[in-house]
Coordinates of C-alpha atoms in Angstrom, one line a residue:
X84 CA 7.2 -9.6 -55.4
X85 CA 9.7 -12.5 -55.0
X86 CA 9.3 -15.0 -52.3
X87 CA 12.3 -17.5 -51.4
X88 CA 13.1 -19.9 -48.6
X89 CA 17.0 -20.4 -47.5
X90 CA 19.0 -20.3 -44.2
X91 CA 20.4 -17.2 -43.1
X92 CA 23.3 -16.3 -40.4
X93 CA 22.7 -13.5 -37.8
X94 CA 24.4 -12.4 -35.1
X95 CA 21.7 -11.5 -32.2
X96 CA 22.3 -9.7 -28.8
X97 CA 19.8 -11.2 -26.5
X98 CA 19.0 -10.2 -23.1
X99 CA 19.5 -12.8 -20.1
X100 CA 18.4 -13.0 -16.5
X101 CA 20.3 -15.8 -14.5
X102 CA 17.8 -17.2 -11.5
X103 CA 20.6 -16.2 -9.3
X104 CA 19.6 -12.3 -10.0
X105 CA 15.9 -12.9 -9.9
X106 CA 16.5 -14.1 -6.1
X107 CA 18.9 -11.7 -5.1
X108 CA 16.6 -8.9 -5.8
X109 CA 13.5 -10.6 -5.0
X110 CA 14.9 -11.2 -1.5
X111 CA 16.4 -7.6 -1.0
X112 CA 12.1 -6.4 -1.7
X113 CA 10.8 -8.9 0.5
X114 CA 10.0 -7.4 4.2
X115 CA 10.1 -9.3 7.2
X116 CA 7.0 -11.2 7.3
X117 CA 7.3 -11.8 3.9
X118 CA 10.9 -12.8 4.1
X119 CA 10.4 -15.1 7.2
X120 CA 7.4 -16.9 5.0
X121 CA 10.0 -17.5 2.0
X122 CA 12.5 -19.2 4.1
X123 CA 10.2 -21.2 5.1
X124 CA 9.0 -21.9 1.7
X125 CA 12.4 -22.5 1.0
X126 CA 13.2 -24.8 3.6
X127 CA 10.2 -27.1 2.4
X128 CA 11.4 -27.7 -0.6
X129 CA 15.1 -27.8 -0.4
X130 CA 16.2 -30.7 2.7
X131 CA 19.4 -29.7 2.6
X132 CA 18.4 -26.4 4.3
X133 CA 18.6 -26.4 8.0
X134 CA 18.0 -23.7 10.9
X135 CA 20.7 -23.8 13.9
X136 CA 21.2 -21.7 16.8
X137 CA 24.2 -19.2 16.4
X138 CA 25.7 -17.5 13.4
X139 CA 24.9 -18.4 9.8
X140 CA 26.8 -20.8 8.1
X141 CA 29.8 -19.5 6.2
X142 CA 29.3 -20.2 2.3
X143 CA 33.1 -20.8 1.9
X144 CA 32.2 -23.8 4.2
X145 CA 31.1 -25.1 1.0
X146 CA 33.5 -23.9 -1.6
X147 CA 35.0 -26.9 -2.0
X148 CA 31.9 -28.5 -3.6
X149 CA 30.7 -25.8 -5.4
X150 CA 33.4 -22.9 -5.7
X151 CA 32.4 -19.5 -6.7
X152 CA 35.1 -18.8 -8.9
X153 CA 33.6 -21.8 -11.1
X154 CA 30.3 -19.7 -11.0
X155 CA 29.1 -18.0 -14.7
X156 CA 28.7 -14.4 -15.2
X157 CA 24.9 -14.5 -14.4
X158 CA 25.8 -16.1 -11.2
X159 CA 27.9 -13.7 -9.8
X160 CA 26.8 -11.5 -6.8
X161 CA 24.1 -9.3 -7.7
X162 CA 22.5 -6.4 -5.3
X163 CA 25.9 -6.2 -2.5
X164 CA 29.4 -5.1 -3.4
X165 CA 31.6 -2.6 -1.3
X166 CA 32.2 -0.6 -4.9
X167 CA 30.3 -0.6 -8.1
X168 CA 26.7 0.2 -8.9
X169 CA 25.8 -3.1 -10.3
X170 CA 23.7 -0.9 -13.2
X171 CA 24.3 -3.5 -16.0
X172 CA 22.6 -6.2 -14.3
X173 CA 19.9 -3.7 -13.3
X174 CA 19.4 -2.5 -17.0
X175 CA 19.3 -6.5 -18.0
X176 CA 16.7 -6.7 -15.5
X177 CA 14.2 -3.6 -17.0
X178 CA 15.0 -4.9 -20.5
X179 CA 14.0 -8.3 -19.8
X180 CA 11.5 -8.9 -22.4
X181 CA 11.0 -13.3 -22.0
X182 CA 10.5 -14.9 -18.5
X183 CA 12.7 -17.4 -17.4
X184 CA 12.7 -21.2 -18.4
X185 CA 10.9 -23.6 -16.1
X186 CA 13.6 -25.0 -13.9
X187 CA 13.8 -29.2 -12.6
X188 CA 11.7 -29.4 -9.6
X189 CA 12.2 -32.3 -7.9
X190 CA 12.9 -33.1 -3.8
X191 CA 13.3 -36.1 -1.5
X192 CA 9.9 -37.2 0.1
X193 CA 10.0 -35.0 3.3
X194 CA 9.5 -36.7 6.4
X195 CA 6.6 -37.5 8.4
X196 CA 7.8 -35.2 11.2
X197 CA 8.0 -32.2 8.7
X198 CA 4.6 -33.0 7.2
X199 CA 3.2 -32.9 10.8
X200 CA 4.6 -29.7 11.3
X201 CA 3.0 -28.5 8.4
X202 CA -0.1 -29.6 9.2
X203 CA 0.1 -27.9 12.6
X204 CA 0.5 -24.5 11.1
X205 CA -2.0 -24.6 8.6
X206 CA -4.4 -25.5 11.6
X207 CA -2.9 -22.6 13.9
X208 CA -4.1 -20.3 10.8
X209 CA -7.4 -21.7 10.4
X210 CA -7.8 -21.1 13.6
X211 CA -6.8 -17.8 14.1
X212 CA -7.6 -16.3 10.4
X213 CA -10.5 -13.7 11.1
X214 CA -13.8 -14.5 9.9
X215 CA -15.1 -12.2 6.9
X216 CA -17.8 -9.6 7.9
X217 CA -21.0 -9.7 6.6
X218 CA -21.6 -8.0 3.6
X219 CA -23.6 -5.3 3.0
X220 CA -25.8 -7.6 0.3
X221 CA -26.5 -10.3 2.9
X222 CA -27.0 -8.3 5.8
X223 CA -30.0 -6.7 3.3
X224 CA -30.8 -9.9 2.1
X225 CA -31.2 -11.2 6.0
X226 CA -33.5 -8.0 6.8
X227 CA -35.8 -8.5 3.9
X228 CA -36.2 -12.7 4.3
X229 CA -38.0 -11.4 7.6
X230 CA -40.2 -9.3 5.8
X231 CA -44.1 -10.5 5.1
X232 CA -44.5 -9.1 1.2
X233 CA -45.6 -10.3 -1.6
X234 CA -43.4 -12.7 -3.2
X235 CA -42.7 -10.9 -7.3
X236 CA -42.1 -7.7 -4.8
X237 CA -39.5 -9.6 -2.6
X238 CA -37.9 -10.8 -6.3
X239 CA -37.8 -7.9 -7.4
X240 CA -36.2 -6.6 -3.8
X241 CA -33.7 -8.9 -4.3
X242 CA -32.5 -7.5 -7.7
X243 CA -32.2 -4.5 -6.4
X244 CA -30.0 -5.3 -3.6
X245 CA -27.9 -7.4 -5.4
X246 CA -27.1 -3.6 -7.5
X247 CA -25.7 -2.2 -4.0
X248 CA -22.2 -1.3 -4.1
X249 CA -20.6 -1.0 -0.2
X250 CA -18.0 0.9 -2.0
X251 CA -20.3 3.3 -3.6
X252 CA -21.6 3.5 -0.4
X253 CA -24.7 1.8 -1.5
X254 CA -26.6 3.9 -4.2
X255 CA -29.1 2.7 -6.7
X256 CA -27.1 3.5 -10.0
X257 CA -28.7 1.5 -12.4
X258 CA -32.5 2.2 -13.4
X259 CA -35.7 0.4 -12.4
X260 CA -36.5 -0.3 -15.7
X261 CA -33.4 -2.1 -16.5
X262 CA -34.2 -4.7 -13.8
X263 CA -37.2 -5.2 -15.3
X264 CA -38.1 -7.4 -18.7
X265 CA -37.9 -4.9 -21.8
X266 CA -41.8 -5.3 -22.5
X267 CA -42.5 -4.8 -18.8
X268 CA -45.9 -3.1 -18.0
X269 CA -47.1 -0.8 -16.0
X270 CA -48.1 -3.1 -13.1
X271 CA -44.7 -4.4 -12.8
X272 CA -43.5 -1.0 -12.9
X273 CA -45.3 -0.6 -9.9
X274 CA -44.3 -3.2 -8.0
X275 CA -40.3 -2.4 -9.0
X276 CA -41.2 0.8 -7.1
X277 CA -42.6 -0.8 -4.2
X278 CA -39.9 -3.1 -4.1
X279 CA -37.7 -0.1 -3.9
X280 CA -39.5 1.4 -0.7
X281 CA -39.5 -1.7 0.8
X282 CA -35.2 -1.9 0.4
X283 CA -35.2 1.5 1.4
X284 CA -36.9 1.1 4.3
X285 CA -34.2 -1.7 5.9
X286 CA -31.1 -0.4 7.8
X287 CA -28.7 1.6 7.2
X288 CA -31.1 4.2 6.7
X289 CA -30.3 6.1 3.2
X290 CA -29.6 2.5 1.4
X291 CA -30.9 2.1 -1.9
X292 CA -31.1 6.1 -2.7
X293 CA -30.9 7.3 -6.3
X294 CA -29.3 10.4 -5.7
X295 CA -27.4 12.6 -2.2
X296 CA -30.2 14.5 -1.8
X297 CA -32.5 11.4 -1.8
X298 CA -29.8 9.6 0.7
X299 CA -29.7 12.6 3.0
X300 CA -33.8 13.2 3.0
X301 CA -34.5 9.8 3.6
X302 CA -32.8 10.1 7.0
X303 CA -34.4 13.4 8.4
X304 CA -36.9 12.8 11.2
X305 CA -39.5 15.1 12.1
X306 CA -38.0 15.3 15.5
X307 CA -35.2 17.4 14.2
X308 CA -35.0 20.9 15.9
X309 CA -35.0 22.4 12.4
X310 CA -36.8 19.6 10.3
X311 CA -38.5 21.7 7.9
X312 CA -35.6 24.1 7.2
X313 CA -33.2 21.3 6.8
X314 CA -35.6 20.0 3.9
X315 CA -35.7 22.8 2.4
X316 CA -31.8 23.5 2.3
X317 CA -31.4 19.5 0.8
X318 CA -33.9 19.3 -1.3
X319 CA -33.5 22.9 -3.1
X320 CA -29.9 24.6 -2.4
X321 CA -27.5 21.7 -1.8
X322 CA -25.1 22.4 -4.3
X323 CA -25.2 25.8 -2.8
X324 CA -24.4 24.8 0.5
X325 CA -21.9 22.7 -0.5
X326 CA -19.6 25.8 -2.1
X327 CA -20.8 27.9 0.7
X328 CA -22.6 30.4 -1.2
X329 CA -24.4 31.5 2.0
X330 CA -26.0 34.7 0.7
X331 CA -27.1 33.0 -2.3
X332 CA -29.4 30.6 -0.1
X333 CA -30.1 33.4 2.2
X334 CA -31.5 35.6 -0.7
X335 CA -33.6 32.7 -2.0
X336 CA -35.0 31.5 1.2
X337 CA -35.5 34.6 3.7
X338 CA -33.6 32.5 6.4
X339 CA -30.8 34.1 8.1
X340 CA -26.7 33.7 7.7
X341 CA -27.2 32.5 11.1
X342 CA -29.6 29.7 11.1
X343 CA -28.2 28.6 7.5
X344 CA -25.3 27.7 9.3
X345 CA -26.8 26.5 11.8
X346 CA -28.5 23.9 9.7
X347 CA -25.6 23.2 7.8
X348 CA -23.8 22.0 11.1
X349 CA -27.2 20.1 11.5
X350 CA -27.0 18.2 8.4
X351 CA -23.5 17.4 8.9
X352 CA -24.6 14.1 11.5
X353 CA -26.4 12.4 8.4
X354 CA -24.8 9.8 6.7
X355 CA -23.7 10.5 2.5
X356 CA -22.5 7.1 2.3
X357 CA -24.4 4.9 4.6
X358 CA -23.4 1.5 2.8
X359 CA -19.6 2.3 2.8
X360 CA -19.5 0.9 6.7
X361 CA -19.9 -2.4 5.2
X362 CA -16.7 -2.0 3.1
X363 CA -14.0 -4.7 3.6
X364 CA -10.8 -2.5 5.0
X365 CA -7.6 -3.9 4.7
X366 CA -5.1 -2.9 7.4
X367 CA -1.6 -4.1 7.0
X368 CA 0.3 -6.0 9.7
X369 CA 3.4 -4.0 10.1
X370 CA 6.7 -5.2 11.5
X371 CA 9.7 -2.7 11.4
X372 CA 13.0 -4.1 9.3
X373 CA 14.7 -1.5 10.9
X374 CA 15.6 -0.1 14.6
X375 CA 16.5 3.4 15.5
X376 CA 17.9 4.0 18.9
X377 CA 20.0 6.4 20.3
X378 CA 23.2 5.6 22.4
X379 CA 24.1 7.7 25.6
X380 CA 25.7 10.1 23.3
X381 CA 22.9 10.8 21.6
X382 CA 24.0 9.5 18.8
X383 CA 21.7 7.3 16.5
X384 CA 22.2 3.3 15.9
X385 CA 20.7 1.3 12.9
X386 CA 19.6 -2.1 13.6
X387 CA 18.1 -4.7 11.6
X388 CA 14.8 -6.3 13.8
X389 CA 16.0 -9.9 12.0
X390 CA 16.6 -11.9 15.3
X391 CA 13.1 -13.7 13.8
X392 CA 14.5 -14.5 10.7
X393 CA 15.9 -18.2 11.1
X394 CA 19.6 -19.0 10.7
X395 CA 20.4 -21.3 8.2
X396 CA 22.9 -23.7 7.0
X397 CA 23.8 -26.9 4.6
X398 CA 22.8 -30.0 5.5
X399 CA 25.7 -32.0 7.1
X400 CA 24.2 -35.2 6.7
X401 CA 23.9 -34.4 2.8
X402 CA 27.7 -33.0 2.6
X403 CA 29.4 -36.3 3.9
X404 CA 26.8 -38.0 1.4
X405 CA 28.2 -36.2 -1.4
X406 CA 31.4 -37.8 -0.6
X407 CA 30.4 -41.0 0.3
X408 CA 31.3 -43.3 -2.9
X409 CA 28.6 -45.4 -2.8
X410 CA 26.8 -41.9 -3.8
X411 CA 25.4 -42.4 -7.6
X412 CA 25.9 -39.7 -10.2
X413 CA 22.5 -38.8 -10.5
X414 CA 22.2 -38.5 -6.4
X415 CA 24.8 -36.3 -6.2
X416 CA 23.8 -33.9 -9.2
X417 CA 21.1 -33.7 -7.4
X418 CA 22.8 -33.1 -3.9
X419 CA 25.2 -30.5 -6.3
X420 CA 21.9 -28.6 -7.5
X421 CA 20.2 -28.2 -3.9
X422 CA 23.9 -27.0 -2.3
X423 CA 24.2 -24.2 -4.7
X424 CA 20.2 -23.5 -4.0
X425 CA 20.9 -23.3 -0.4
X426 CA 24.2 -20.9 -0.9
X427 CA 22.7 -18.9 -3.4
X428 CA 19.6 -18.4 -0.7
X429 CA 22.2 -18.0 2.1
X430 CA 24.3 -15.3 0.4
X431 CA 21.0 -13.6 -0.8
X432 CA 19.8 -13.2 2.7
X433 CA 23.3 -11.9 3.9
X434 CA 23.5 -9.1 1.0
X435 CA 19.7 -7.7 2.1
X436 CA 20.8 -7.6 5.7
X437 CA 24.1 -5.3 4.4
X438 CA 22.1 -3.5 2.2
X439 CA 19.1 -2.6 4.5
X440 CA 22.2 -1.6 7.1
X441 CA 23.9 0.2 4.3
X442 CA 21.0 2.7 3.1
X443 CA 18.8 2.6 6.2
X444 CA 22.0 4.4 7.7
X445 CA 23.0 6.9 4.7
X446 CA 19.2 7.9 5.1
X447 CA 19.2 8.9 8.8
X448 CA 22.6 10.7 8.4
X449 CA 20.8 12.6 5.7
X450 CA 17.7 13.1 7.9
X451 CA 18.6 13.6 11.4
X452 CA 17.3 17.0 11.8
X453 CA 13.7 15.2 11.1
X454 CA 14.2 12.7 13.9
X455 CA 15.3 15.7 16.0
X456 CA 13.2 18.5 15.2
X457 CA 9.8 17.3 13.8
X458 CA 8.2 16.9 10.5
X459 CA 9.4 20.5 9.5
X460 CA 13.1 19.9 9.7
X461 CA 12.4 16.9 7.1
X462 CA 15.3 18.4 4.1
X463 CA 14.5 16.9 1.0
X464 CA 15.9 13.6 -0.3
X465 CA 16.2 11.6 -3.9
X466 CA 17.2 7.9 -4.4
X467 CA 19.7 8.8 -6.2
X468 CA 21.8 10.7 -3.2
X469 CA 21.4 7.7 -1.2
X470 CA 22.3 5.5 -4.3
X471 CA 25.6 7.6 -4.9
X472 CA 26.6 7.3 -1.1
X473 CA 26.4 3.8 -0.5
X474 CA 27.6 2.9 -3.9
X475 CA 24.9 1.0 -5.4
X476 CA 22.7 1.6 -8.3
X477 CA 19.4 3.3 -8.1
X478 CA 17.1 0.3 -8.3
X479 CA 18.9 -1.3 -5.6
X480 CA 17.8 1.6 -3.4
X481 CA 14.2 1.3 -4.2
X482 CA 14.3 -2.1 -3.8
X483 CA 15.7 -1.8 -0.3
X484 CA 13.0 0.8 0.9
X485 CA 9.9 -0.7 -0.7
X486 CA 7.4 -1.9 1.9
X487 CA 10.1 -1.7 4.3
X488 CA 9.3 -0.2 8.1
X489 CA 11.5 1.5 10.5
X490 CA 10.6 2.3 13.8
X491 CA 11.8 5.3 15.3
X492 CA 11.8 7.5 18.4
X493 CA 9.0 9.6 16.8
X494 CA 6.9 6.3 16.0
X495 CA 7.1 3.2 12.8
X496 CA 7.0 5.4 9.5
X497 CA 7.8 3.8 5.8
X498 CA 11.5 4.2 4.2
X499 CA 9.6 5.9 1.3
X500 CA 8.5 8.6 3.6
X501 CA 12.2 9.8 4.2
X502 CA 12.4 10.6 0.3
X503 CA 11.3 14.2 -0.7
X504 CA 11.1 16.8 -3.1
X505 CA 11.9 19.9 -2.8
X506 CA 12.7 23.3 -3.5
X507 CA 14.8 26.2 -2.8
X508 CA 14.2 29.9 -0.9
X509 CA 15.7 33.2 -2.3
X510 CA 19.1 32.4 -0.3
X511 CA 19.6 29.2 -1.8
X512 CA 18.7 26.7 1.0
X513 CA 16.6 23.5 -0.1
X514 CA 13.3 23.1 1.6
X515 CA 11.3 20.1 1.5
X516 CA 7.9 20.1 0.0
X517 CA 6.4 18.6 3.1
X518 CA 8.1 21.7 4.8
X519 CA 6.0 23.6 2.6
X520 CA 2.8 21.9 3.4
X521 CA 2.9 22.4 6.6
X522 CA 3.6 26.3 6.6
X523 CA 0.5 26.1 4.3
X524 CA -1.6 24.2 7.2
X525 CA -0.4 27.1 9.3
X526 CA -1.2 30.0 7.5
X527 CA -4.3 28.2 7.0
X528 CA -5.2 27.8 10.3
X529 CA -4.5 31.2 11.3
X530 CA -6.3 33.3 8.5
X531 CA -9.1 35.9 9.2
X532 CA -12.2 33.1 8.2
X533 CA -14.1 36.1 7.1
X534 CA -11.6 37.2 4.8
X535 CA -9.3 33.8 4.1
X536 CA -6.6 33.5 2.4
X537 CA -6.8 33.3 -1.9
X538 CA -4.1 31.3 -3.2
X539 CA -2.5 34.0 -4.6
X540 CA -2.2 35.4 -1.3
X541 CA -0.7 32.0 0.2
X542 CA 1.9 32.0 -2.8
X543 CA 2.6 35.6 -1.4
X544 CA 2.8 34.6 2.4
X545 CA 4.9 31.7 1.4
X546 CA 6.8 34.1 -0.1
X547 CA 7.4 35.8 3.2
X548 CA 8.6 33.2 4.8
X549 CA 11.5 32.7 2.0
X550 CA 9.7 29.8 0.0
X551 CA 9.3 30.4 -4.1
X552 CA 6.1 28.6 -4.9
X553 CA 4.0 28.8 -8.1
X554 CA 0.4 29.6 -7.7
X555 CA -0.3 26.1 -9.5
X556 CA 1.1 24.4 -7.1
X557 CA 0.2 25.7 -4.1
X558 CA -3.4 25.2 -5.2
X559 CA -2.5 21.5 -6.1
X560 CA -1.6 20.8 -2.2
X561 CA -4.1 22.4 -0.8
X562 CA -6.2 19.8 -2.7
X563 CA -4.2 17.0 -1.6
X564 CA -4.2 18.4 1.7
X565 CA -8.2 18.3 1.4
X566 CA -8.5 22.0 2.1
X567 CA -11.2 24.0 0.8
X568 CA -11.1 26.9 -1.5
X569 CA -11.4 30.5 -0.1
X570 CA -14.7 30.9 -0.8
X571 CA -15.6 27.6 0.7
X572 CA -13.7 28.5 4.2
X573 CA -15.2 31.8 4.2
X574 CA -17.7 32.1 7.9
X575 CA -20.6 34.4 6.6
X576 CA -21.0 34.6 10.0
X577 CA -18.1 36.7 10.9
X578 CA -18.3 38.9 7.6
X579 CA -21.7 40.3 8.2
X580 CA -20.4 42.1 11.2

């Protein structure tokens, strides 16, 4: 094998990503709140952004120190045009393999005034940010420091809590030998398992249990109308219950159809996850982008909900600067660098307001039978439709509809929502697969429950009603849909008579 050094020549096609795309999409994504924070963000650390009453600042107000037609390729408008799909600077984007340079940060020292500001709102949010909940560990933790044990069975108590998952709804999944050393005896064996009753005995009752059935038993009371029965059912025949195997249970135990439901309904107030209350939800602040109304024609009205969204414009103070000659060359570089910051930022928020107006109405004039009629009259809907009407590319689209809110007369629902699949019935008209899944809830709904519907028989019903559905999939969203099987919605009950 021969080895050499020596220089060679190549000619290389690299892929590039100007800053002026990165914030032209990344400000098309952003949703209100989101947006509102970034101009903000923006207006920190750029002083030749201002906010003024009335329209937004025209960026050919500024051509003649920075025109556009001196701009390179990469800084030409990216997400907005009136024709053209914009898909080369898309694919550039998805084949982006290197992230971008770090850029010059530097800014004037902002002024007292500003820093006050600043320090006003971080105290507003200290003030108003919610205080986290307890967790399910220290609210333990709290119940068992009151306790009078013994002091290795509290330790050992305190392993075991620290186990608990609020997500897992607060099981013991991992053994109590592995919380012990590996040589551990017997005695400390025993007092691992008193330290066990002693976490199981603190609230939420069912904490700490190894297993559903453990969970579930642990909160029966001898008060219960049918204490002894429900026992029984728990402890022997709960995977039974569960698939609804009635006659099974009924055969093993003696106990009648009647009183198996009976206990089943019983069991139903326990608790299989009693740790998952302490779980940390997260629900999202929603503000709609968008405003549906209809006119006194009836006709419908997009409007973009942006009269939060600050106005903006270039500094004034910093434009006569520029042209003051007493200006050096490295202030007014600098001055040069912060304009075309502000216009790019400017322009950027102007193409996301035509954009959003752009697909937000294409969308409804697709879907106006859903904001008419309902849910059912939803027809379905691709991206790419929408893409090909307004004239943009794809990923423009889903940029403009991700995380973005529209309220409506029929309530605030997600841009996403309005995009559906579909299918099409023996005469050739598309139906929407959430058309579908709601004629499934129906026939559902209204089956003989002592003789329900298989899923072959839905596909056949379905069929009926002019919609082609495969077996597979009608089983697949009656999952999704959290329906039972056949056998599981059969009432016992009802078929005995």
């Amino acid at each position: 094998m021969r080895m050499s050094m020596g220089l060679q020549a190549r000619l290389v096609q690299t892929q590039k990503l100007a800053p002026r795309m990165i914030q032209s999409m990344e400000i098309l994504q952003l949703p209100m709140l989101a947006l509102q924070e970034r101009i903000e963000q923006e207006m920190n650390e750029n002083p030749l952004l201002e906010q003024q009453e009335g329209d937004t600042m025209g960026v050919d107000d500024v051509d003649d120190i920075n025109p556009r037609d001196n701009r390179s390729e990469d800084e030409k408008e990216l997400v907005v045009r009136d024709s053209g799909d914009n898909s080369e600077d898309f694919e550039r984007l998805q084949n982006m393999v290197s992230e971008l340079p770090s850029t010059f940060d530097d800014s004037f020292r902002r002024s007292s005034n500003r820093m006050q500001e600043e320090a006003d709102r971080r105290h507003d949010m200290m003030a108003n940010a919610q205080s986290r909940p307890e967790s399910l560990n220290d609210f333990l933790l709290h119940q068992l420091a009151e306790l009078d044990i013994d002091d290795e069975v509290e330790r050992v108590a305190e392993r075991i809590i620290s186990t608990l998952d609020a997500r897992d709804g607060g099981y013991l999944r991992t053994p109590l030998a592995d919380l012990l050393p590996s040589d551990h005896s017997a005695e400390q064996f025993a007092v691992a398992e008193e330290a066990l009753r002693v976490v199981q005995s603190l609230e939420p009752v069912g904490i700490a249990a190894r297993s559903l059935s453990e969970c579930l038993l642990m909160q029966l009371r001898p008060e219960f109308e049918h204490f002894e029965e429900m026992q029984k059912l728990i402890g022997e025949h709960l995977e039974d219950l569960a698939a609804n195997r009635l006659p099974q249970i009924q055969k093993a135990t003696g106990y009648s159809i009647d009183l198996i439901q009976t206990v089943r309904e019983e069991l139903q107030v326990l608790n299989p996850k009693p740790g998952a209350a302490f779980m940390e939800t997260y629900v999202p602040n929603v503000t709609p982008d968008i405003i549906l109304e209809q006119d006194d024609n009836g006709d419908y009205k997009i409007r973009l909900d942006d009269d939060r969204v600050p106005m903006l414009r270039i500094s004034e103070y910093y434009r006569r600067r520029l042209q003051d000659p007493t200006c050096s060359n490295e202030e007014r570089e600098y001055i040069k660098r912060k304009i075309n910051g502000a216009q790019w930022l400017i322009e950027s928020i102007e193409q996301r307001r035509s954009t959003l107006t752009k697909v937000a109405e294409a969308i409804v004039e697709h879907q106006k039978k859903f904001f008419e009629d309902g849910p059912e009259a939803i027809e379905p809907l691709k991206m790419q439709q929408i893409a090909e009407k307004v004239g943009v590319h794809v990923t423009t689209v889903s940029r403009a509809v991700n995380d973005k809110w529209m309220q409506t007369p029929r309530g605030i629902i997600p841009l996403h929502r309005l995009f559906v699949g579909g299918t099409q019935t023996e005469d050739g008209e598309d139906v929407a697969w959430d058309t579908i899944r709601l004629k499934l809830q129906e026939l559902i709904d209204n089956e003989d429950k002592s003789d329900p519907l298989s899923d072959e028989s839905l596909v056949k019903k379905l069929a009926e009603e002019g919609m082609t559905v495969a077996r597979r999939t009608v089983t697949k969203y009656r999952k999704r849909m959290g329906i039972p099987s056949s056998r599981q919605r059969k009432d016992w009950s009802l078929a005995k008579k």
